[in-house]
Coordinates of C-alpha atoms and ligand atoms in Angstrom, one line a residue:
M502 CA 49.0 -30.7 97.1
T503 CA 51.8 -28.5 96.5
T504 CA 51.8 -26.2 93.2
D505 CA 55.3 -26.0 91.4
L506 CA 55.9 -22.7 92.2
A507 CA 58.7 -21.7 89.7
A508 CA 56.3 -23.2 87.2
T509 CA 53.4 -20.9 87.8
I510 CA 55.3 -17.8 88.5
G511 CA 58.7 -18.0 86.5
I512 CA 61.0 -17.5 89.3
D513 CA 62.4 -19.7 92.1
A514 CA 61.1 -18.6 95.4
P515 CA 63.3 -19.0 98.3
T516 CA 61.7 -20.8 101.3
G517 CA 64.3 -20.9 104.2
L518 CA 65.2 -18.8 106.7
L519 CA 67.8 -15.9 106.0
I520 CA 70.6 -15.3 108.6
D521 CA 73.9 -14.1 107.7
G522 CA 73.6 -14.4 104.2
Q523 CA 72.6 -18.4 104.4
W524 CA 69.3 -19.8 103.4
S525 CA 68.9 -22.3 106.6
P526 CA 66.0 -24.6 107.6
G527 CA 63.8 -23.4 110.8
R528 CA 64.7 -25.2 114.0
A529 CA 60.7 -25.5 114.4
G530 CA 60.3 -27.2 111.0
V531 CA 58.2 -25.8 108.3
L532 CA 55.1 -24.0 108.0
P533 CA 52.6 -24.2 105.2
V534 CA 51.7 -21.4 103.0
I535 CA 47.9 -21.6 101.5
D536 CA 46.6 -20.3 98.5
P537 CA 43.3 -18.5 99.5
A538 CA 41.5 -18.8 96.2
T539 CA 41.7 -22.6 96.5
E540 CA 42.6 -23.2 100.3
D541 CA 45.3 -25.9 99.1
P542 CA 48.9 -25.4 100.3
I543 CA 51.3 -23.9 97.8
A544 CA 55.1 -24.1 99.6
E545 CA 56.4 -24.9 102.8
V546 CA 58.8 -22.2 104.6
A547 CA 61.2 -22.7 107.3
N548 CA 59.8 -22.1 110.9
A549 CA 61.6 -20.0 113.1
T550 CA 62.2 -20.4 117.1
P551 CA 63.8 -17.9 119.4
E552 CA 66.7 -19.3 119.1
D553 CA 67.0 -18.8 115.3
A554 CA 65.9 -15.3 116.1
L555 CA 68.8 -14.8 118.6
D556 CA 71.3 -16.1 115.8
A557 CA 69.5 -13.4 113.2
V558 CA 70.4 -10.8 115.9
D559 CA 74.2 -12.1 116.3
A560 CA 74.2 -11.6 112.5
A561 CA 72.7 -8.5 112.3
A562 CA 74.8 -6.9 115.1
A563 CA 78.2 -8.5 113.7
A564 CA 77.0 -6.4 110.4
L565 CA 76.0 -3.2 112.2
P566 CA 79.6 -1.4 112.5
K567 CA 80.8 -2.4 109.0
W568 CA 77.3 -1.2 107.2
A569 CA 76.8 1.9 109.5
A570 CA 80.5 3.1 108.3
T571 CA 79.7 2.1 104.8
A572 CA 79.6 5.5 102.5
P573 CA 76.1 6.5 102.1
R574 CA 76.4 6.5 98.5
E575 CA 77.4 2.9 98.5
R576 CA 74.3 2.1 100.7
A577 CA 72.1 4.4 98.2
E578 CA 73.6 2.3 95.4
C579 CA 72.5 -1.3 96.7
L580 CA 69.0 0.4 97.3
R581 CA 69.1 1.9 94.3
R582 CA 70.1 -1.8 92.3
A583 CA 67.2 -3.3 94.3
W584 CA 64.6 -0.9 93.2
E585 CA 65.9 -2.0 89.5
L586 CA 66.0 -5.3 90.1
M587 CA 62.5 -5.5 91.8
V588 CA 60.9 -3.4 88.8
A589 CA 62.5 -5.9 86.3
R590 CA 61.0 -8.8 88.0
A591 CA 58.1 -7.0 88.9
E592 CA 55.5 -9.8 87.1
P593 CA 56.9 -13.0 88.7
L594 CA 56.9 -10.9 92.3
A595 CA 53.3 -9.9 91.6
R596 CA 52.2 -13.5 90.6
L597 CA 54.1 -14.9 93.7
M598 CA 52.2 -12.4 95.9
V599 CA 48.8 -13.2 94.5
L600 CA 49.5 -17.3 95.4
E601 CA 50.0 -16.3 98.8
N602 CA 47.8 -13.2 99.6
G603 CA 45.0 -13.8 97.0
K604 CA 44.7 -10.4 95.8
A605 CA 44.0 -9.8 92.1
L606 CA 46.7 -9.7 89.6
K607 CA 46.4 -5.7 89.2
D608 CA 46.8 -5.1 92.8
A609 CA 50.0 -7.4 93.1
R610 CA 51.3 -5.4 90.3
G611 CA 50.3 -2.2 91.6
E612 CA 52.2 -3.1 95.1
I613 CA 55.1 -4.4 93.4
M614 CA 55.8 -1.1 91.9
Y615 CA 55.0 0.7 95.5
A616 CA 56.7 -1.4 97.3
A617 CA 60.1 -1.2 94.8
E618 CA 59.5 2.8 95.0
F619 CA 60.5 2.8 98.5
F620 CA 64.3 1.3 97.5
R621 CA 64.5 4.1 95.3
W622 CA 63.2 7.1 97.4
Y623 CA 65.3 5.9 100.3
A624 CA 68.5 5.4 97.9
E625 CA 68.0 9.0 97.5
E626 CA 67.5 9.9 100.8
A627 CA 70.7 7.9 102.2
V628 CA 72.8 10.6 101.2
R629 CA 70.6 13.5 102.4
I630 CA 71.0 12.5 106.4
D631 CA 71.5 15.8 108.0
G632 CA 72.3 17.6 110.9
G633 CA 72.4 21.0 112.5
L634 CA 75.1 23.5 113.7
S635 CA 74.3 26.4 116.1
V636 CA 75.5 28.8 118.2
A637 CA 74.3 28.3 122.1
P638 CA 72.1 31.2 123.3
S639 CA 74.9 32.1 125.9
G640 CA 77.6 32.4 122.9
A641 CA 79.6 30.0 125.0
N642 CA 79.8 27.2 122.3
R643 CA 78.6 25.6 119.8
I644 CA 75.7 23.3 119.3
M645 CA 76.4 20.3 116.7
V646 CA 73.5 18.1 115.9
Q647 CA 74.2 14.6 114.3
R648 CA 71.9 11.8 112.9
Q649 CA 73.2 8.1 114.0
P650 CA 71.8 5.0 113.0
V651 CA 69.8 3.6 116.0
G652 CA 71.4 0.3 115.6
V653 CA 70.0 -3.5 114.9
S654 CA 66.3 -2.9 114.2
V655 CA 63.6 -6.1 114.6
L656 CA 60.9 -5.3 111.9
I657 CA 57.6 -6.8 111.8
T658 CA 55.0 -6.5 109.0
P659 CA 51.5 -7.7 108.1
W660 CA 50.0 -9.9 105.3
N661 CA 47.8 -7.5 103.6
F662 CA 50.7 -5.6 101.3
P663 CA 53.4 -8.5 101.9
A664 CA 56.3 -6.4 100.0
A665 CA 55.6 -2.9 100.4
M666 CA 55.2 -3.0 104.3
A667 CA 58.8 -5.0 104.4
T668 CA 60.2 -2.4 101.8
R669 CA 59.0 0.7 103.3
K670 CA 61.0 -0.8 106.7
I671 CA 63.7 -1.9 104.8
G672 CA 64.4 1.0 102.6
P673 CA 64.8 3.5 105.7
A674 CA 66.5 1.3 107.8
L675 CA 69.5 0.5 105.3
A676 CA 69.9 3.8 104.1
A677 CA 70.3 5.1 107.8
G678 CA 73.1 2.6 108.0
C679 CA 71.0 0.1 110.4
T680 CA 70.8 -3.8 110.4
V681 CA 67.4 -5.7 110.2
V682 CA 65.6 -8.6 111.5
L683 CA 62.4 -9.0 109.6
K684 CA 59.5 -11.2 110.7
P685 CA 57.0 -11.3 108.1
A686 CA 53.1 -12.6 108.5
K687 CA 53.0 -16.3 108.7
E688 CA 50.4 -16.0 105.8
T689 CA 53.0 -14.4 103.2
P690 CA 56.5 -15.3 104.0
L691 CA 57.2 -15.9 100.2
S692 CA 57.2 -12.3 99.1
A693 CA 59.4 -11.0 102.0
L694 CA 61.9 -13.6 101.5
A695 CA 61.9 -12.9 97.3
V696 CA 62.5 -9.2 98.6
A697 CA 65.4 -10.3 100.6
G698 CA 66.7 -12.0 97.9
L699 CA 67.0 -9.3 95.8
L700 CA 68.8 -7.2 98.3
A701 CA 71.5 -10.0 98.3
E702 CA 71.7 -9.8 94.7
A703 CA 71.7 -6.1 94.7
G704 CA 75.1 -6.3 96.9
V705 CA 73.9 -5.9 100.5
P706 CA 76.2 -7.8 102.5
A707 CA 75.5 -11.1 104.2
G708 CA 73.9 -10.3 107.9
V709 CA 72.5 -7.0 107.5
V710 CA 68.8 -8.2 106.2
N711 CA 67.5 -11.4 108.0
V712 CA 64.1 -12.8 107.6
L713 CA 62.6 -15.3 110.0
P714 CA 59.1 -16.5 109.2
T715 CA 57.4 -18.1 112.0
T716 CA 54.5 -19.5 113.3
K717 CA 55.0 -18.1 117.4
P718 CA 55.8 -14.8 116.9
G719 CA 55.4 -13.9 120.4
P720 CA 58.0 -15.9 121.9
M721 CA 60.5 -14.7 119.1
T722 CA 59.6 -11.2 119.5
E723 CA 60.2 -11.1 123.4
A724 CA 63.9 -13.2 122.9
M725 CA 64.7 -10.5 120.5
L726 CA 63.5 -7.5 122.7
A727 CA 65.1 -8.5 125.6
D728 CA 68.4 -8.8 123.7
P729 CA 70.2 -5.3 124.4
R730 CA 71.6 -5.1 120.9
V731 CA 68.3 -4.6 119.5
R732 CA 67.3 -1.0 119.5
K733 CA 64.5 -0.6 117.4
L734 CA 61.2 -2.2 116.8
S735 CA 59.1 -1.2 113.5
F736 CA 55.9 -2.8 113.8
T737 CA 52.8 -2.8 110.9
G738 CA 49.8 -4.7 112.1
S739 CA 46.8 -4.4 114.2
T740 CA 46.3 -2.2 117.3
E741 CA 45.9 -5.2 119.2
V742 CA 49.4 -6.8 119.1
G743 CA 50.9 -3.2 118.8
R744 CA 49.9 -2.8 122.1
M745 CA 51.3 -5.6 123.5
L746 CA 54.2 -5.0 121.7
L747 CA 54.8 -1.8 123.0
K748 CA 54.7 -3.0 126.5
T749 CA 57.2 -5.8 126.0
A750 CA 59.4 -3.2 124.3
A751 CA 58.9 -0.9 127.4
E752 CA 61.0 -3.6 129.7
T753 CA 64.2 -2.5 127.8
V754 CA 63.0 0.7 126.7
T755 CA 63.4 -0.1 122.9
N756 CA 62.7 2.9 120.4
C757 CA 59.2 2.0 118.8
S758 CA 57.6 2.8 115.2
M759 CA 54.1 1.7 115.2
E760 CA 52.0 1.4 112.1
L761 CA 48.6 0.2 113.5
G762 CA 45.0 0.1 112.3
G763 CA 42.7 2.4 111.2
N764 CA 38.9 3.0 110.5
A765 CA 38.9 5.6 107.9
P766 CA 35.8 7.8 107.3
F767 CA 34.9 9.0 103.9
L768 CA 32.9 12.4 104.1
V769 CA 31.0 13.4 100.7
F770 CA 29.5 16.8 101.2
E771 CA 26.7 18.1 99.3
D772 CA 28.8 20.5 97.2
A773 CA 31.1 17.1 96.0
D774 CA 31.6 16.0 92.4
I775 CA 29.6 13.0 92.9
D776 CA 31.1 11.4 89.8
A777 CA 34.7 11.9 91.3
A778 CA 33.5 11.3 94.9
V779 CA 32.3 7.8 93.4
D780 CA 35.9 7.1 91.7
G781 CA 37.4 8.1 95.2
A782 CA 35.7 5.9 97.0
F783 CA 35.9 3.1 94.7
L784 CA 39.6 3.4 95.1
A785 CA 39.4 4.2 98.9
K786 CA 37.3 0.9 99.8
M787 CA 38.4 -1.2 97.0
R788 CA 42.5 -0.7 96.4
N789 CA 43.5 -4.5 97.7
G790 CA 39.9 -5.7 98.0
G791 CA 39.6 -3.6 101.3
E792 CA 42.4 -5.5 103.0
A793 CA 44.1 -2.0 103.6
C794 CA 44.6 -0.1 106.9
T795 CA 43.8 3.0 104.9
A796 CA 40.3 1.4 103.5
A797 CA 37.4 3.8 103.8
N798 CA 35.6 1.8 106.5
R799 CA 32.7 4.2 107.2
F800 CA 30.9 6.6 104.1
Y801 CA 29.3 9.4 105.9
V802 CA 27.0 11.2 102.8
H803 CA 25.4 14.4 102.6
D804 CA 21.6 13.4 102.8
A805 CA 20.9 15.5 99.9
V806 CA 23.4 13.3 97.5
A807 CA 23.3 10.4 99.2
D808 CA 21.0 8.4 97.2
Q809 CA 23.0 9.2 93.9
F810 CA 26.0 8.5 95.4
S811 CA 24.9 5.2 97.0
A812 CA 23.2 4.2 93.7
K813 CA 26.5 4.6 91.8
L814 CA 28.9 3.2 94.0
A815 CA 26.8 -0.1 94.1
G816 CA 26.9 -0.1 90.6
R817 CA 30.5 0.2 90.1
L818 CA 30.8 -2.4 93.0
A819 CA 28.2 -5.2 91.2
A820 CA 30.2 -4.7 88.1
L821 CA 33.6 -6.3 89.4
R822 CA 34.6 -9.6 88.1
V823 CA 35.5 -11.8 91.5
G824 CA 37.5 -15.2 91.4
P825 CA 41.3 -16.3 91.7
G826 CA 43.7 -13.3 91.7
L827 CA 45.8 -14.8 88.7
D828 CA 42.4 -15.3 86.7
D829 CA 42.3 -13.0 83.0
G830 CA 40.3 -10.0 83.6
I831 CA 39.8 -10.4 87.8
D832 CA 39.1 -7.5 89.7
L833 CA 38.7 -8.7 93.2
G834 CA 40.3 -12.1 94.8
P835 CA 39.6 -13.8 97.8
L836 CA 40.2 -12.7 101.4
V837 CA 43.3 -13.6 102.9
N838 CA 41.8 -16.4 105.2
S839 CA 38.6 -17.9 106.4
D840 CA 39.0 -15.9 110.1
T841 CA 38.6 -12.8 107.9
R842 CA 35.8 -13.7 106.1
S843 CA 33.8 -15.3 108.7
K844 CA 34.6 -11.5 110.5
V845 CA 33.4 -9.8 107.3
A846 CA 30.3 -11.8 106.9
E847 CA 29.3 -11.3 110.5
L848 CA 30.2 -7.9 110.6
V849 CA 27.7 -7.4 107.4
D850 CA 24.9 -9.7 109.4
S851 CA 25.3 -7.3 112.4
A852 CA 24.7 -4.2 110.2
T853 CA 21.6 -5.7 108.6
A854 CA 20.4 -6.5 112.1
D855 CA 20.8 -2.7 112.9
G856 CA 18.8 -1.9 110.0
A857 CA 21.1 -1.2 107.2
K858 CA 19.9 -1.8 103.9
V859 CA 22.1 -4.2 101.4
L860 CA 22.1 -2.5 97.8
T861 CA 25.1 -5.1 96.5
G862 CA 26.5 -8.1 97.8
G863 CA 26.0 -9.2 101.3
Q864 CA 26.4 -13.1 100.9
A865 CA 29.4 -15.4 100.6
P866 CA 29.5 -17.7 97.7
D867 CA 29.1 -21.4 98.2
R868 CA 32.8 -22.4 96.7
A869 CA 36.1 -23.3 97.6
G870 CA 38.3 -20.1 98.2
F871 CA 37.3 -17.4 100.9
F872 CA 35.5 -15.1 98.6
Y873 CA 33.3 -12.7 99.8
P874 CA 31.6 -10.2 97.1
P875 CA 31.6 -6.4 97.2
T876 CA 28.9 -5.0 99.2
V877 CA 27.1 -1.9 99.5
L878 CA 25.3 -1.3 102.9
D879 CA 23.1 1.9 102.8
Q880 CA 21.2 3.7 105.6
V881 CA 23.6 2.2 108.1
P882 CA 22.4 3.6 111.5
A883 CA 24.9 6.3 112.8
G884 CA 25.7 4.1 116.4
A885 CA 25.6 0.4 114.1
G886 CA 28.3 -2.0 115.3
I887 CA 30.0 -2.4 111.9
L888 CA 31.2 1.3 112.2
G889 CA 33.2 0.8 115.4
Q890 CA 35.5 -1.5 114.1
E891 CA 37.7 -2.3 110.9
I892 CA 36.0 -4.5 108.5
F893 CA 39.1 -5.2 106.0
G894 CA 36.9 -6.2 103.3
P895 CA 35.1 -5.2 100.3
V896 CA 32.1 -3.6 102.4
A897 CA 31.0 -0.4 101.9
P898 CA 28.7 1.0 104.7
I899 CA 26.8 4.2 104.1
V900 CA 25.5 6.7 106.8
R901 CA 23.9 10.0 105.8
F902 CA 24.6 13.4 107.8
T903 CA 22.7 16.7 107.4
D904 CA 25.5 19.3 108.7
R905 CA 29.1 19.5 108.8
Q906 CA 29.7 19.3 112.2
Q907 CA 27.7 16.2 112.3
A908 CA 29.9 14.6 109.9
I909 CA 32.9 15.8 111.7
T910 CA 32.0 14.6 115.0
L911 CA 30.9 11.1 113.6
A912 CA 34.1 11.3 111.7
N913 CA 36.1 11.3 114.7
A914 CA 34.0 9.4 117.1
T915 CA 36.6 6.3 117.1
E916 CA 40.1 5.6 118.9
Y917 CA 41.8 5.0 115.5
G918 CA 43.3 8.0 113.7
L919 CA 45.0 7.0 110.5
V920 CA 43.6 8.3 107.4
S921 CA 40.4 10.2 106.5
Y922 CA 39.0 11.1 103.2
L923 CA 36.6 14.1 102.1
Y924 CA 35.0 15.2 98.9
S925 CA 34.0 18.9 98.1
R926 CA 34.2 21.2 95.5
D927 CA 34.7 24.3 98.2
L928 CA 38.6 24.1 99.0
R929 CA 38.0 26.8 102.3
K930 CA 35.4 24.2 103.4
A931 CA 37.5 21.3 102.8
L932 CA 40.7 22.6 104.4
Q933 CA 38.7 23.8 107.2
V934 CA 37.4 20.1 107.9
A935 CA 40.6 18.5 107.0
E936 CA 42.3 20.3 110.1
A937 CA 39.4 19.2 112.2
L938 CA 39.6 15.7 111.1
E939 CA 41.4 13.6 113.9
A940 CA 43.7 11.8 111.5
G941 CA 47.2 11.4 110.6
M942 CA 46.7 11.5 107.0
V943 CA 43.7 13.3 105.1
G944 CA 42.7 12.7 101.5
I945 CA 41.1 16.0 100.0
N946 CA 39.1 15.2 96.8
R947 CA 41.8 11.8 96.3
G948 CA 40.8 8.3 97.3
V949 CA 44.7 7.2 97.7
V950 CA 47.0 8.8 99.9
S951 CA 50.0 6.4 100.0
D952 CA 52.8 8.0 98.6
P953 CA 57.0 6.8 99.1
A954 CA 57.8 10.5 99.5
A955 CA 55.1 11.4 102.1
P956 CA 54.9 10.6 105.7
F957 CA 52.4 8.2 106.3
G958 CA 51.1 7.4 109.8
G959 CA 48.1 7.6 112.3
V960 CA 47.3 9.7 115.5
K961 CA 45.4 8.6 118.3
Q962 CA 45.4 4.4 118.5
S963 CA 46.3 4.3 115.1
G964 CA 50.3 4.5 115.8
L965 CA 53.3 6.2 116.8
G966 CA 56.0 7.9 114.0
R967 CA 55.8 7.8 110.4
E968 CA 56.9 5.8 107.3
G969 CA 58.0 7.2 104.2
G970 CA 59.3 10.6 103.1
H971 CA 62.1 11.9 105.3
D972 CA 60.2 11.3 108.6
G973 CA 60.7 7.6 107.9
L974 CA 64.3 7.8 107.7
L975 CA 64.6 9.8 110.7
E976 CA 62.6 6.7 112.6
F977 CA 66.0 4.9 112.1
T978 CA 68.5 7.3 113.5
E979 CA 69.1 8.7 117.1
T980 CA 70.2 12.6 117.7
K981 CA 73.2 13.0 118.8
Y982 CA 74.2 16.8 120.5
I983 CA 77.7 17.6 120.8
A984 CA 78.3 20.5 122.7
V985 CA 81.6 22.4 121.0
D986 CA 83.5 24.9 122.1
W987 CA 86.1 25.9 119.4
Ligands
LIG138 P1 48.5 -8.6 113.2 O1 48.4 -7.8 114.3 O2 47.6 -9.7 113.7 O3 49.8 -9.5 112.8 C1 50.7 -8.4 112.1 C2 52.4 -9.2 112.3 O4 52.3 -9.1 114.0 C3 52.1 -10.3 111.9 O5 53.6 -10.7 111.2 C4 52.2 -11.3 113.0 O6 52.5 -12.1 112.7 C5 52.9 -10.5 114.2 N1 52.3 -10.8 115.3 C6 51.0 -11.6 115.7 N2 51.1 -11.4 117.1 C7 52.5 -11.4 117.7 C8 53.2 -11.1 118.5 N3 52.5 -11.4 119.9 N4 54.0 -10.8 118.9 C9 54.9 -10.4 117.5 N5 54.4 -10.4 116.6 C10 53.0 -10.7 116.4 O7 47.6 -8.0 111.8 P2 47.4 -8.5 110.5 O8 46.2 -9.3 110.6 O9 48.6 -9.3 109.9 O10 47.3 -7.3 109.8 C11 46.1 -6.5 109.6 C12 46.1 -5.5 110.5 O11 47.6 -4.6 110.3 C13 45.5 -4.4 110.5 O12 44.7 -3.6 111.9 C14 45.9 -3.3 109.5 O13 45.0 -2.3 109.4 C15 47.1 -3.0 109.9 N6 47.7 -2.6 109.0 C16 48.3 -1.2 109.3 C17 49.3 -0.6 108.7 C18 49.6 1.0 108.9 O14 50.3 1.2 108.1 N7 49.1 1.7 109.8 C19 49.5 -1.1 107.2 C20 48.9 -2.2 106.8 C21 48.2 -3.3 107.9

């Protein structure tokens, strides 16, 4: 069965490959897009091969000199128009995203506004690409530093934020003067194709943005990275795939930015405002139904306040309405696919076998769709397996601690280092703990850190480089030093 998309969402959604400004069929036929709430196909999208990818690299390479030489103000205005169009079409774009990803409509609406903001922010950054000029210590010459676009960039994005992960890369790439080939996740190609359609409408020339959904990302990416015209890989996804891509990119010494997995700790100290901590925990856990790299994955709560915190958090999660994301009043949609749900269910079962107490949820419902209920697990032992990997679902495991150093040691006991959260009324203590946490980002008395104006990214095996802010622009530039004697 194929749902009539235009009728459900109110706009036409492109389903072809976008190469050199043309919507084309894929050499590998089509791939189905599944609605996670019903398990039914909703659309068929062109499926690209390595040959299609090399056509896209040809187009991006041909468009590069002109786009790189386009006045920054003109590049900025294309991005600004894309922001305006995206905000004007927020509702149909959000509905399209719900259909392919499953998330609740309120999360999808939030994501579209967040995604659009990367176009506005990078429209503003495009005209602020600075350099430097100084006198060499010897006095013999001047040191002139200039930023140039890195070149043709391959962008690979995951399914969990189908629009924002694309705009967070396309925005800075275009602002810097680069041309791109975007490979979205096969589960959620429709949002990425719709965003590319908006960019064309906003005046971005043919070949500057190319988009290729595929069921065979490995061979396609290898073919593109082997091409010496490709100078940049910007990847968001799992640490496992990121590691493989770094090896492939090493062959051609391609410049890489990596936004990888997380295993965020959420620390609640005995002096925290518990109601605020519950609000923050709710956001950090339940934003995007728990399918976020920034999702709080391990709650470390001081023994003195743990009963109160657990009971309140369980009450909040138990009250959520679960169902198809487009239905009225739904707070939590299904997970993206069957494998994701099985993994979440297995982690919960392993935690209860390890001694955790289920306060709410804990059992997948017997219905169509990849649903899993909001779940709170209390008194999880510090060594439980569930704490060692990304849950990527609506499950909150709570571990109790008794002293500050123990909490920091537990929080840092992971190869990941994307984000950490902490709640305390003592700002001095909070800042000291924030400095000791091994993470690229720390939320103090806040459950959300993502902001297009801030440098987003991780340390350890959570990634390399930053997206957002001014740093995100610099990832798509090369530094050129010119020694001048005048
Ligand atoms: P994934 O690594 O399986 O897939 C990510 C992307 O890589 C998809 O487009 C996929 O098709 C592609 N891919 C898979 N195998 C590939 C290969 N061999 N060669 C080239 N491309 C390949 O991850 P996912 O399941 O789609 O997304 C969830 C993961 O993404 C989680 O680990 C999450 O933490 C991470 N994530 C990180 C951030 C961040 O900013 N750090 C943001 C969102 C998601």
